[in-house]
Short mmCIF file of C-alpha atoms and ligand atoms in Angstrom, two decimals:
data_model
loop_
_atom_site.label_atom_id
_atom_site.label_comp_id
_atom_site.label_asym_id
_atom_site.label_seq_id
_atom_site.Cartn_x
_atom_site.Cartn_y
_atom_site.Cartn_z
CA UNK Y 47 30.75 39.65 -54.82
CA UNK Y 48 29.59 36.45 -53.19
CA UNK Y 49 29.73 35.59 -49.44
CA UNK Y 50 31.62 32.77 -48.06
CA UNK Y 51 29.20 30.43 -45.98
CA UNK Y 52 29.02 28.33 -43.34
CA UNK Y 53 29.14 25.34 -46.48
CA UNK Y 54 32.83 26.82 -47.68
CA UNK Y 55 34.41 26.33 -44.26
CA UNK Y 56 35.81 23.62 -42.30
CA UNK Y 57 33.91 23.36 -38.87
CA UNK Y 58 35.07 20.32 -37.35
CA UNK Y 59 36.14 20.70 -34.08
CA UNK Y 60 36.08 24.44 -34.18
CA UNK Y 61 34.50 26.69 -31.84
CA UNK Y 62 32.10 28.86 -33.35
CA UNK Y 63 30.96 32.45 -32.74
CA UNK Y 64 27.48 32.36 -34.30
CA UNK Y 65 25.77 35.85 -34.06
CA UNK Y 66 21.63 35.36 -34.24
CA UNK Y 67 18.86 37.89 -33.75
CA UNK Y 68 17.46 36.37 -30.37
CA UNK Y 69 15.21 39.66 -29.88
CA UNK Y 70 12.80 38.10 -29.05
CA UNK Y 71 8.74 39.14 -27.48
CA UNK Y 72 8.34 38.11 -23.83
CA UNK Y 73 5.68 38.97 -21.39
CA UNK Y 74 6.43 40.89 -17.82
CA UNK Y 75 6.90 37.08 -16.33
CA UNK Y 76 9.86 37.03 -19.03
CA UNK Y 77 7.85 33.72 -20.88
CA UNK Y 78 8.87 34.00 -24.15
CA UNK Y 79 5.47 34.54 -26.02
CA UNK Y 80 6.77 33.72 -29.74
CA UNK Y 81 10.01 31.80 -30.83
CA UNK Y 82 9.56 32.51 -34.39
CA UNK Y 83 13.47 34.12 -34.60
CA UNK Y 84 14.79 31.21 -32.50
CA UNK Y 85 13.36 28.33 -34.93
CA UNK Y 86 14.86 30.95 -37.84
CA UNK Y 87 17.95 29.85 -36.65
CA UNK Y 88 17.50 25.93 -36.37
CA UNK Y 89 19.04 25.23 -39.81
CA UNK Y 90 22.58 27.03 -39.29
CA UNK Y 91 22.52 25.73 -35.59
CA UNK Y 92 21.70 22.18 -36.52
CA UNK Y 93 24.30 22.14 -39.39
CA UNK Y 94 26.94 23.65 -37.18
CA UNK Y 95 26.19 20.96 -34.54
CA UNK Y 96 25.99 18.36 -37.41
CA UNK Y 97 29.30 19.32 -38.98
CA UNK Y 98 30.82 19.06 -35.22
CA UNK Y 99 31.53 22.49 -34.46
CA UNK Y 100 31.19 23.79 -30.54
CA UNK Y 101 28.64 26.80 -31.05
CA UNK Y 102 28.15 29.52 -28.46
CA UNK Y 103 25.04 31.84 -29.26
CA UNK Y 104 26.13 35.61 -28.98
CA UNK Y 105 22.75 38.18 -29.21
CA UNK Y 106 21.27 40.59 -27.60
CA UNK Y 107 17.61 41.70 -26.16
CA UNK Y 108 16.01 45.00 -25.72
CA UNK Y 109 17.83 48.38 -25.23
CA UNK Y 110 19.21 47.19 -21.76
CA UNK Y 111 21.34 49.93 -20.12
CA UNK Y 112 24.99 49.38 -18.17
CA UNK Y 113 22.70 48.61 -15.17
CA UNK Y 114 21.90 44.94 -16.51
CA UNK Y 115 18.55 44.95 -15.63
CA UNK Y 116 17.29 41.31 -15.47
CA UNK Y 117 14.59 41.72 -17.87
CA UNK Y 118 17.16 41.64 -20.17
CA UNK Y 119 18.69 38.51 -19.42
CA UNK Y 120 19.22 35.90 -22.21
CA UNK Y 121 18.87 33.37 -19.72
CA UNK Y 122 14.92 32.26 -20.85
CA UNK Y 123 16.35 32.14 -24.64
CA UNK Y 124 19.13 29.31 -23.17
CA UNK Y 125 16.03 27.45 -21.64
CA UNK Y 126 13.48 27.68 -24.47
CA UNK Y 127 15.96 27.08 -26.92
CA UNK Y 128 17.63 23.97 -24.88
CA UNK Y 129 13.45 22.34 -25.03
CA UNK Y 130 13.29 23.21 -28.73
CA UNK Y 131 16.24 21.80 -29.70
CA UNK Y 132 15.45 18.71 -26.81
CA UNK Y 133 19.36 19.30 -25.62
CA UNK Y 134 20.90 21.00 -22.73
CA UNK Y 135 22.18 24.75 -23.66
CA UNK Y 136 24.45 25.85 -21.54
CA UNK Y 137 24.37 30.04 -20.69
CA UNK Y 138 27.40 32.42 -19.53
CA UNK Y 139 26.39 34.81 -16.65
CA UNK Y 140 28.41 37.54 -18.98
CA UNK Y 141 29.32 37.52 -22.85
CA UNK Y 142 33.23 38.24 -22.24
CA UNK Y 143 35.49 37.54 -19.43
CA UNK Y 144 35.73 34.77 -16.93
CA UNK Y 145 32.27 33.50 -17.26
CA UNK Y 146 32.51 33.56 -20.91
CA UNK Y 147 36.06 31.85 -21.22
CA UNK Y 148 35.48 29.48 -18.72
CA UNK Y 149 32.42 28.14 -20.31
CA UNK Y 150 33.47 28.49 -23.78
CA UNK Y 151 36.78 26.67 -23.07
CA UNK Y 152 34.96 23.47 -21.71
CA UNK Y 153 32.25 24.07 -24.68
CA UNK Y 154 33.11 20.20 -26.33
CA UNK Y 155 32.07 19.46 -30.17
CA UNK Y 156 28.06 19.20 -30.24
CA UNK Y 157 27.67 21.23 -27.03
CA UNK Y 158 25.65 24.83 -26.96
CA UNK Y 159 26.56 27.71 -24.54
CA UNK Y 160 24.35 31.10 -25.19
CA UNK Y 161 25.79 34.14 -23.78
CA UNK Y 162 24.72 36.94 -21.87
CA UNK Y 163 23.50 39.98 -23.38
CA UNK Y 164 25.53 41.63 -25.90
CA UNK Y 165 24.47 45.05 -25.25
CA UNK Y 166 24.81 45.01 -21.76
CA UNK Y 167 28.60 46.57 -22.66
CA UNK Y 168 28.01 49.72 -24.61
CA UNK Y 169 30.89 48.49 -26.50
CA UNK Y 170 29.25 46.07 -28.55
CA UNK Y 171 26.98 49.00 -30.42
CA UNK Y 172 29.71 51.29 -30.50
CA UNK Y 173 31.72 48.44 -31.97
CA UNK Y 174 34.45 48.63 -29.76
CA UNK Y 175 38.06 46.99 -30.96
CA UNK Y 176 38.87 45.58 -27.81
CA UNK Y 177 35.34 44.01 -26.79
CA UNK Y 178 35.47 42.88 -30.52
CA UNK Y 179 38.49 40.83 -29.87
CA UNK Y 180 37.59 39.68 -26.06
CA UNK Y 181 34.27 38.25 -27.78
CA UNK Y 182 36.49 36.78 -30.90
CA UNK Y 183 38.95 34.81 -28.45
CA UNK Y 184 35.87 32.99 -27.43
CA UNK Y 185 36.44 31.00 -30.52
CA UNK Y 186 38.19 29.80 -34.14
CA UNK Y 187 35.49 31.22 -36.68
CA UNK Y 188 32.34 33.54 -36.28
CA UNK Y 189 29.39 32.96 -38.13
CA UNK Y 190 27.04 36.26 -38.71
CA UNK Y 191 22.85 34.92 -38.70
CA UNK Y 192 21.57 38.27 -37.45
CA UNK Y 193 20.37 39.97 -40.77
CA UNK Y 194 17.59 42.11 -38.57
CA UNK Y 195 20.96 44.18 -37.58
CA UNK Y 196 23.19 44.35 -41.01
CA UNK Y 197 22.20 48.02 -40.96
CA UNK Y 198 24.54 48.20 -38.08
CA UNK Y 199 27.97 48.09 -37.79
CA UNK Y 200 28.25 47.04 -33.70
CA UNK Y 201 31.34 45.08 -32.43
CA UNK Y 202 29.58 41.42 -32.53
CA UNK Y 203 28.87 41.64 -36.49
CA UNK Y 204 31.70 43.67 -37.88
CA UNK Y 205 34.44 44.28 -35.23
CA UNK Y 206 34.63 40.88 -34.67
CA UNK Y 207 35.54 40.19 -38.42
CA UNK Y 208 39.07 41.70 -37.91
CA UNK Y 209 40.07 39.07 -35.33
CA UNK Y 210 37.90 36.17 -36.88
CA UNK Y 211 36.99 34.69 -40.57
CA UNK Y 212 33.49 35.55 -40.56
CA UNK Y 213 31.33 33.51 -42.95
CA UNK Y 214 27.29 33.56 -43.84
CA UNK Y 215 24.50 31.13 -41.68
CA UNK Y 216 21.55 30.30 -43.63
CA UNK Y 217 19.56 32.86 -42.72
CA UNK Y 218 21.86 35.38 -44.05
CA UNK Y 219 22.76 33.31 -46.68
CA UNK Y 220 19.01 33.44 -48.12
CA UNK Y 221 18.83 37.26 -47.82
CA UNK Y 222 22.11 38.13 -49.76
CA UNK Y 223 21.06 34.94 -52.29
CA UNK Y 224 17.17 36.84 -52.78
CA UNK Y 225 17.50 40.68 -52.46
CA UNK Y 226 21.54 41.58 -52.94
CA UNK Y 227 21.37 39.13 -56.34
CA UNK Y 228 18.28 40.18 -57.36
CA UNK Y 229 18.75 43.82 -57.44
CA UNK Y 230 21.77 43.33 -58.87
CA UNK Y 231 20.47 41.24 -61.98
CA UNK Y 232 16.70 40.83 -61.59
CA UNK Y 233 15.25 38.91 -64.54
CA UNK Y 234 12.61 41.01 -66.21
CA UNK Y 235 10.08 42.29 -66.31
CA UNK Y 236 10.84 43.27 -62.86
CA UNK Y 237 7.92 45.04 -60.64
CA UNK Y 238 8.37 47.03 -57.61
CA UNK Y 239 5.50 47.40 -55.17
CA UNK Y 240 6.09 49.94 -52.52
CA UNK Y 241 2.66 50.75 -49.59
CA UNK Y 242 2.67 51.92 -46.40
CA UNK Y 243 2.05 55.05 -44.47
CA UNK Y 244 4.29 57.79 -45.64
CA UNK Y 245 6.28 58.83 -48.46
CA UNK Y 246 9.01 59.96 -45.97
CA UNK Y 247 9.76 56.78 -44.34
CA UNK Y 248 10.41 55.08 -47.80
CA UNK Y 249 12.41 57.69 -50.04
CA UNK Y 250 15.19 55.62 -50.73
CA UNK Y 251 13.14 52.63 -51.73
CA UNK Y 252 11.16 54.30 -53.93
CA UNK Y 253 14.19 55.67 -56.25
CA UNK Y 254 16.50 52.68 -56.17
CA UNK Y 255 13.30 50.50 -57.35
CA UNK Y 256 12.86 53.56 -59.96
CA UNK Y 257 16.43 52.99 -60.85
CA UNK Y 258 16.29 49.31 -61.13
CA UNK Y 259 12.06 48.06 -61.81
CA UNK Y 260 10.35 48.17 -65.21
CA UNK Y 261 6.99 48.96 -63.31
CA UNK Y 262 6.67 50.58 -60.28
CA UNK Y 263 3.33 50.45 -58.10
CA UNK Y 264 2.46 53.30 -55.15
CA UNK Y 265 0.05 52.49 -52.84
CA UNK Y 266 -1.10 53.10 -49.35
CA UNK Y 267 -1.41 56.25 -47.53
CA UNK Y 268 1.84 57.56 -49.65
CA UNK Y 269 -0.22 57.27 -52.53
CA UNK Y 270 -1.92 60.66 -51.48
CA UNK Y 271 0.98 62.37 -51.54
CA UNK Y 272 1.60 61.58 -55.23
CA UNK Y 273 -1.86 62.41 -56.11
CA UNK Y 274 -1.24 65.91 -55.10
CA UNK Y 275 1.71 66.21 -56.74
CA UNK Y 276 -0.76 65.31 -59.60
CA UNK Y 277 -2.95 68.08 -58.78
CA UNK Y 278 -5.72 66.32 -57.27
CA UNK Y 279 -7.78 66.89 -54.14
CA UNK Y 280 -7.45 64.29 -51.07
CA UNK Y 281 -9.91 65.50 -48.85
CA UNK Y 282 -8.83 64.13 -44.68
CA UNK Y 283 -6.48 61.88 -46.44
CA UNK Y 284 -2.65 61.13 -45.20
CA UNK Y 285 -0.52 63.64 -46.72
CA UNK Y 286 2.47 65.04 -46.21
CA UNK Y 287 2.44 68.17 -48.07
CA UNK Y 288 6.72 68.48 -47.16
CA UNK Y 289 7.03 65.54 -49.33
CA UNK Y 290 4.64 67.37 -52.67
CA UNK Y 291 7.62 68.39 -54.53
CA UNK Y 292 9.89 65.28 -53.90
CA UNK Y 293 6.97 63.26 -55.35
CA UNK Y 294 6.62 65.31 -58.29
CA UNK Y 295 10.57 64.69 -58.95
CA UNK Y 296 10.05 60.74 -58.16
CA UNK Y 297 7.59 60.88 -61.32
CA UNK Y 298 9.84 63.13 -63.49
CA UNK Y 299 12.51 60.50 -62.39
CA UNK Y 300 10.42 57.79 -63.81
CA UNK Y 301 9.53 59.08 -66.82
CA UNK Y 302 12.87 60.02 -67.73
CA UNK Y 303 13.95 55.89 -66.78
CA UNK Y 304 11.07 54.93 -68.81
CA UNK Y 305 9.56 53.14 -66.06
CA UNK Y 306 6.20 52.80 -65.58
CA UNK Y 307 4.10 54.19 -62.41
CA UNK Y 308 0.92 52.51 -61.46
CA UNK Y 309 -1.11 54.74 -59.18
CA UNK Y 310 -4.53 54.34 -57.95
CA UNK Y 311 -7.08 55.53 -60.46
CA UNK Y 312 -10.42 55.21 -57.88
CA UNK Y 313 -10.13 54.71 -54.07
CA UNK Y 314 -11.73 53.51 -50.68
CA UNK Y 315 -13.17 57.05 -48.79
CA UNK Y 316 -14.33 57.08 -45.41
CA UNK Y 317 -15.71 59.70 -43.21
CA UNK Y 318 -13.23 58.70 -40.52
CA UNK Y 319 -10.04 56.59 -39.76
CA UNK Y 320 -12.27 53.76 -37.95
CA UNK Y 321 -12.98 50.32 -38.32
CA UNK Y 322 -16.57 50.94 -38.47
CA UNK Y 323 -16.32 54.40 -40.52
CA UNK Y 324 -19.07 54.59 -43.40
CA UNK Y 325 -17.14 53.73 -47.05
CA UNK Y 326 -17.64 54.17 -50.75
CA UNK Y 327 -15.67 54.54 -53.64
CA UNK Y 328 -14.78 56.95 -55.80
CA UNK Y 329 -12.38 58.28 -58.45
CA UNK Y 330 -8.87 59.13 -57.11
CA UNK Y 331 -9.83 62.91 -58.31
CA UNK Y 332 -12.89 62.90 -56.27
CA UNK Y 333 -12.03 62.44 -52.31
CA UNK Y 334 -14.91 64.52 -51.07
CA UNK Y 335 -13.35 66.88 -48.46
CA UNK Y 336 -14.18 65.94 -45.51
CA UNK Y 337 -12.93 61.98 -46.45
CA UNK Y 338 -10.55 60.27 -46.35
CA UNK Y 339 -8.81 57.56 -48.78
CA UNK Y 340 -7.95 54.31 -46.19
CA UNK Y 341 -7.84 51.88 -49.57
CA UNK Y 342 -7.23 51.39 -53.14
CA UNK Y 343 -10.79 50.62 -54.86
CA UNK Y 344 -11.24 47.69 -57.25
CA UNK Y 345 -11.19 49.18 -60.49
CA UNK Y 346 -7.10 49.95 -58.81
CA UNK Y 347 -6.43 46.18 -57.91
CA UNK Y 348 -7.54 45.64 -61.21
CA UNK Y 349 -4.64 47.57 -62.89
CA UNK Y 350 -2.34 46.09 -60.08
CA UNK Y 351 -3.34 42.70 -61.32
CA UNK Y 352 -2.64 44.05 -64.71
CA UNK Y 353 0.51 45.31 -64.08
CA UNK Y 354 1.80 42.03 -62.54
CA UNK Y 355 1.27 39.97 -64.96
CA UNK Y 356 4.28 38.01 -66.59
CA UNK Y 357 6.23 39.53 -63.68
CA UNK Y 358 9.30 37.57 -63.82
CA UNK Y 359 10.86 39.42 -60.39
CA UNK Y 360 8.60 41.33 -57.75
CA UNK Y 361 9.59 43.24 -54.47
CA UNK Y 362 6.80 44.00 -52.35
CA UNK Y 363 6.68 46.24 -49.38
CA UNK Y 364 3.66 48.46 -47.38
CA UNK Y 365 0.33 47.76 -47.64
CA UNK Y 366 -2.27 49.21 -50.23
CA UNK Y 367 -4.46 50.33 -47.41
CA UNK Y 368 -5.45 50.25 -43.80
CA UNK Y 369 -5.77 46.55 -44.24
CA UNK Y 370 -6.00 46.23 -40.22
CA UNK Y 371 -9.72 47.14 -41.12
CA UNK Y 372 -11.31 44.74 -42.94
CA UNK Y 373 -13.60 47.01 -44.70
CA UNK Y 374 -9.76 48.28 -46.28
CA UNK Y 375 -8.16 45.46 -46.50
CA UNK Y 376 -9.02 44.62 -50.01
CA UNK Y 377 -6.74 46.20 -52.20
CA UNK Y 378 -3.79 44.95 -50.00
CA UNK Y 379 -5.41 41.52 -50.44
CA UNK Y 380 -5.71 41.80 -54.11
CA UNK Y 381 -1.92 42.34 -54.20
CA UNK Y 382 -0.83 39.70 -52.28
CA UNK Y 383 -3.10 37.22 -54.27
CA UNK Y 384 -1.69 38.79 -57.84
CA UNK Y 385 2.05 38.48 -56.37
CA UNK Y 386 1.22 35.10 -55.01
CA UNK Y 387 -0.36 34.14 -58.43
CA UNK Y 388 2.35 35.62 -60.27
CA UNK Y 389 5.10 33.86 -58.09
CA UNK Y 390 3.27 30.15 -59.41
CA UNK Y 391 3.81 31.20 -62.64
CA UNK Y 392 7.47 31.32 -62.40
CA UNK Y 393 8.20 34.79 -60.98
CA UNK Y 394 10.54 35.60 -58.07
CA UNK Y 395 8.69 37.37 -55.38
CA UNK Y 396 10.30 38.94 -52.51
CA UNK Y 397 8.27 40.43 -49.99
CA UNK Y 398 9.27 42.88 -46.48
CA UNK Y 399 7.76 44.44 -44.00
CA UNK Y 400 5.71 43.66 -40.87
CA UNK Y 401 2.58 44.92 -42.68
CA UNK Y 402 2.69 43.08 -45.68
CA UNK Y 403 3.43 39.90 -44.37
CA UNK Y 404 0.77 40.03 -41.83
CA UNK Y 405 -1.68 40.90 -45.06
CA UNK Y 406 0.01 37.26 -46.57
CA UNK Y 407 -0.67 35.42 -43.68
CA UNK Y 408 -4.04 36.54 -43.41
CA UNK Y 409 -4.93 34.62 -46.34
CA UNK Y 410 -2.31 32.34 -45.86
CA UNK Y 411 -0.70 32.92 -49.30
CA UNK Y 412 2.86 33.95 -47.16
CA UNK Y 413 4.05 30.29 -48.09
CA UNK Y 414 3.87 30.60 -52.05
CA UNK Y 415 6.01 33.77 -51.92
CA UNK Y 416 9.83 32.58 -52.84
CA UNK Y 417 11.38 34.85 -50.13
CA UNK Y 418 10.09 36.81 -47.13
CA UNK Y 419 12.70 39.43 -45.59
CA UNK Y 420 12.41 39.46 -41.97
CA UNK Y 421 14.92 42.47 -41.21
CA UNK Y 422 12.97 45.77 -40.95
CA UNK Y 423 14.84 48.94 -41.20
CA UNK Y 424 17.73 46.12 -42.26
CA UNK Y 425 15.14 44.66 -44.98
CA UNK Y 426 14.68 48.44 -45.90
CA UNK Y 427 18.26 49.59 -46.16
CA UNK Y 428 18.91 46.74 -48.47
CA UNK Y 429 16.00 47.74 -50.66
CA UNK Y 430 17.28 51.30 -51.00
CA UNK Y 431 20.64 49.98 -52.22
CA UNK Y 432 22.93 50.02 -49.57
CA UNK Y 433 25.76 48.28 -48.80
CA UNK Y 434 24.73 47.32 -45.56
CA UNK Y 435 28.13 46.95 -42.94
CA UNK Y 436 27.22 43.53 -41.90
CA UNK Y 437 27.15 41.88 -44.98
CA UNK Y 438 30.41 43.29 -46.16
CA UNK Y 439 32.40 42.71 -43.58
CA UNK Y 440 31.10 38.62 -44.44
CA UNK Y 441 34.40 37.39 -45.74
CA UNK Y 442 34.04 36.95 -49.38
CA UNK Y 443 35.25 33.67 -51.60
P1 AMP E 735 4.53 51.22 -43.29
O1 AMP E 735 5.02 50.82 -41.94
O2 AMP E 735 5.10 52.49 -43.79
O3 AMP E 735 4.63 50.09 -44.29
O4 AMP E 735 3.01 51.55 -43.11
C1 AMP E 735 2.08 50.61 -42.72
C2 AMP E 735 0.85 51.31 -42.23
O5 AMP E 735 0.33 52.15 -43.23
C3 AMP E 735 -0.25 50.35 -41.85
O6 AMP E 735 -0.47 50.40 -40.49
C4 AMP E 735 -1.46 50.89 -42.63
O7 AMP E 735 -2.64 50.92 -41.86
C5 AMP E 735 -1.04 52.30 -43.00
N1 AMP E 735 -1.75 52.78 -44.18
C6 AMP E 735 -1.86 52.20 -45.37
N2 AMP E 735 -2.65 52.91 -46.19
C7 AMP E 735 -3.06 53.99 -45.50
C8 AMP E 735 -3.91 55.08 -45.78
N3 AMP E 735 -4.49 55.22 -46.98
N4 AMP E 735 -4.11 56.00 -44.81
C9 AMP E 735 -3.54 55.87 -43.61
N5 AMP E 735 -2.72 54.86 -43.27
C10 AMP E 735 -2.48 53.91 -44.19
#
């Protein structure tokens, strides 16, 4: 079902709710210490402004409670965003009543106004109907840029979609276009790549990629838990022996699909979870005891490289290893060169996840990958097949 967008819709003049992730990092002085979400948004904002719509910014910051404190306050975003954009943005001491009308009723064609907090009314996460609709008389048509919280169905993303058309920014646009399409018809062969710490966080990733990738790669700390299931010794290694069984049904699950499972075959040991630990490698049977496995080895990368080749779609997320470390950081690195090689060669790459991003902008590769999902446990919901509440309730066309 495709989304309508901010391209299908007739903006002139109109007064637009645009919903962003403005969650941004700021230090105790409340300087905003990196704008990376705010110039996310640039493209929608500038078209909006371009197409001569009025736009006032709803988000929110932080887990503030009904107290309002004022480390909370959206107020910094209005400034830093008004000397990004080199225009005045105006800013609503509250995101519904009086201050909000007032200001959004003088709002003029071109003009900004960014309004308080969201969540300092509880309503908004417990999507409330009737701070949905005090937030949707604000204006004609809300558009919904804040993929980071699709996961959750608050009043700003999805109660506001009974009062108003609700159509897709940019931002939102790109993640339905890369991960929603492409699990739906990937082209093939189609590799999943799935790191990180535990098996437990990353369940539901791991069987909707069985059910939809030709090859499936486990790395990472997880890894461990699947070489158990396999019978072998880990030594110190991350395990979590709760999760033995569920990874010996993930294989069977596999096998049955046909789908192929790439597991380490030698890894990384150290003789403790350090930066400066002592390291060698050894078969993935051989983790001496008192070891433990922080990396895939090379003969490993090797078979990831393998496995990627004449990838036509890859989804990447978790690291291969404790890649904070240098002395582990290889076999992450080794991935995000073979998906970044792969990806020049004509394949779709779509990468999430803090960690593996970082590991792509270590070596600066992060700008040959076709799509990188910034939306966490949003990113991760999506991945595992969900419909995820604020995309649906995105008015379709
Ligand atoms: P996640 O958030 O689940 O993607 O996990 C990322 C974290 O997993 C990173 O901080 C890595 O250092 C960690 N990690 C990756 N491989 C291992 C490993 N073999 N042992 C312990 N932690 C690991």
């Amino acid at each position: 079902m495709s989304k309508k967008t901010i391209k299908d819709v007739d903006l002139k003049g109109k007064k637009v709710f645009l919903r962003v992730d403005y969650n941004v990092p700021m230090d105790e002085n409340q300087n905003i210490t990196n704008t990376k979400r705010i110039d996310a948004t640039l493209p929608t904002l500038n078209y909006l402004l371009d197409q001569g719509a009025a736009v006032i910014i709803g988000c929110h910051l932080g887990r503030p409670t009904e107290a309002r404190e004022p480390k909370f306050s959206t107020k910094p975003i209005a400034k830093k965003l008004g000397e990004i954009l080199g225009k005045e943005v105006k800013w609503a001491e509250d995101c519904i009543g009086e201050p909000a009308e007032k200001a959004a009723a003088a709002l003029k064609p071109g003009e900004i106004l960014l309004l308080e907090n969201l969540r300092y009314h509880k309503e908004e996460k417990k999507n409330n109907p009737d701070f949905a609709k005090k937030l949707a008389s604000l204006a004609d048509i809300a558009v919904n840029d804040a993929f980071g919280m699709a996961h959750r169905a608050h009043a700003s993303n999805v109660g506001i979609t009974a009062y108003l058309e609700t159509v897709a920014g940019f931002l939102m646009e790109k993640e339905i276009n890369y991960i929603g399409k492409t699990l739906e018809a990937p082209q093939r062969p189609f590799v999943g790549i799935i790191g990180g710490a535990k098996v437990s966080d990353k369940i539901g990733v791991i069987s909707n990629m069985i059910d939809k990738v030709d090859t499936i790669i486990i790395g990472g700390g997880m890894a461990h838990t699947f070489d158990k299931a396999k019978g072998y010794g880990v030594g110190k290694s991350l395990l979590e022996a709760d999760k033995i069984e569920l990874a010996k049904e993930l294989l069977a699950k596999a096998t049955a699909k046909g789908v192929k499972v790439v597991l380490p075959v030698d890894i990384v040991v150290a003789d403790k979870f350090a930066a400066d630990a002592q390291f060698k490698t050894v078969p993935v049977d051989q983790c001496p005891e008192d070891w433990m496995g922080l990396d895939s080895g090379e003969k490993t990368s090797e078979e990831y490289v393998k496995a990627l080749e004449g990838a036509k779609t890859i989804i990447w997320n978790g690291p291969m290893g404790v890649f904070e470390f240098d002395n582990f950081a290889k076999g992450t690195l080794a991935v995000a060169k073979a998906v970044a090689d792969a990806t020049d060669k004509g394949a779709i790459s779509i990468v999430g996840g803090g960690d593996s991003i970082a590991a792509l902008k270590k070596t600066g590769l992060d700008k040959k990958i076709s799509h990188i999902s910034t939306g966490g446990g949003a990113t991760l919901e999506y991945l595992e097949g969900k419909i995820l509440p604020g995309i649906d309730a995105i008015a379709n066309k």
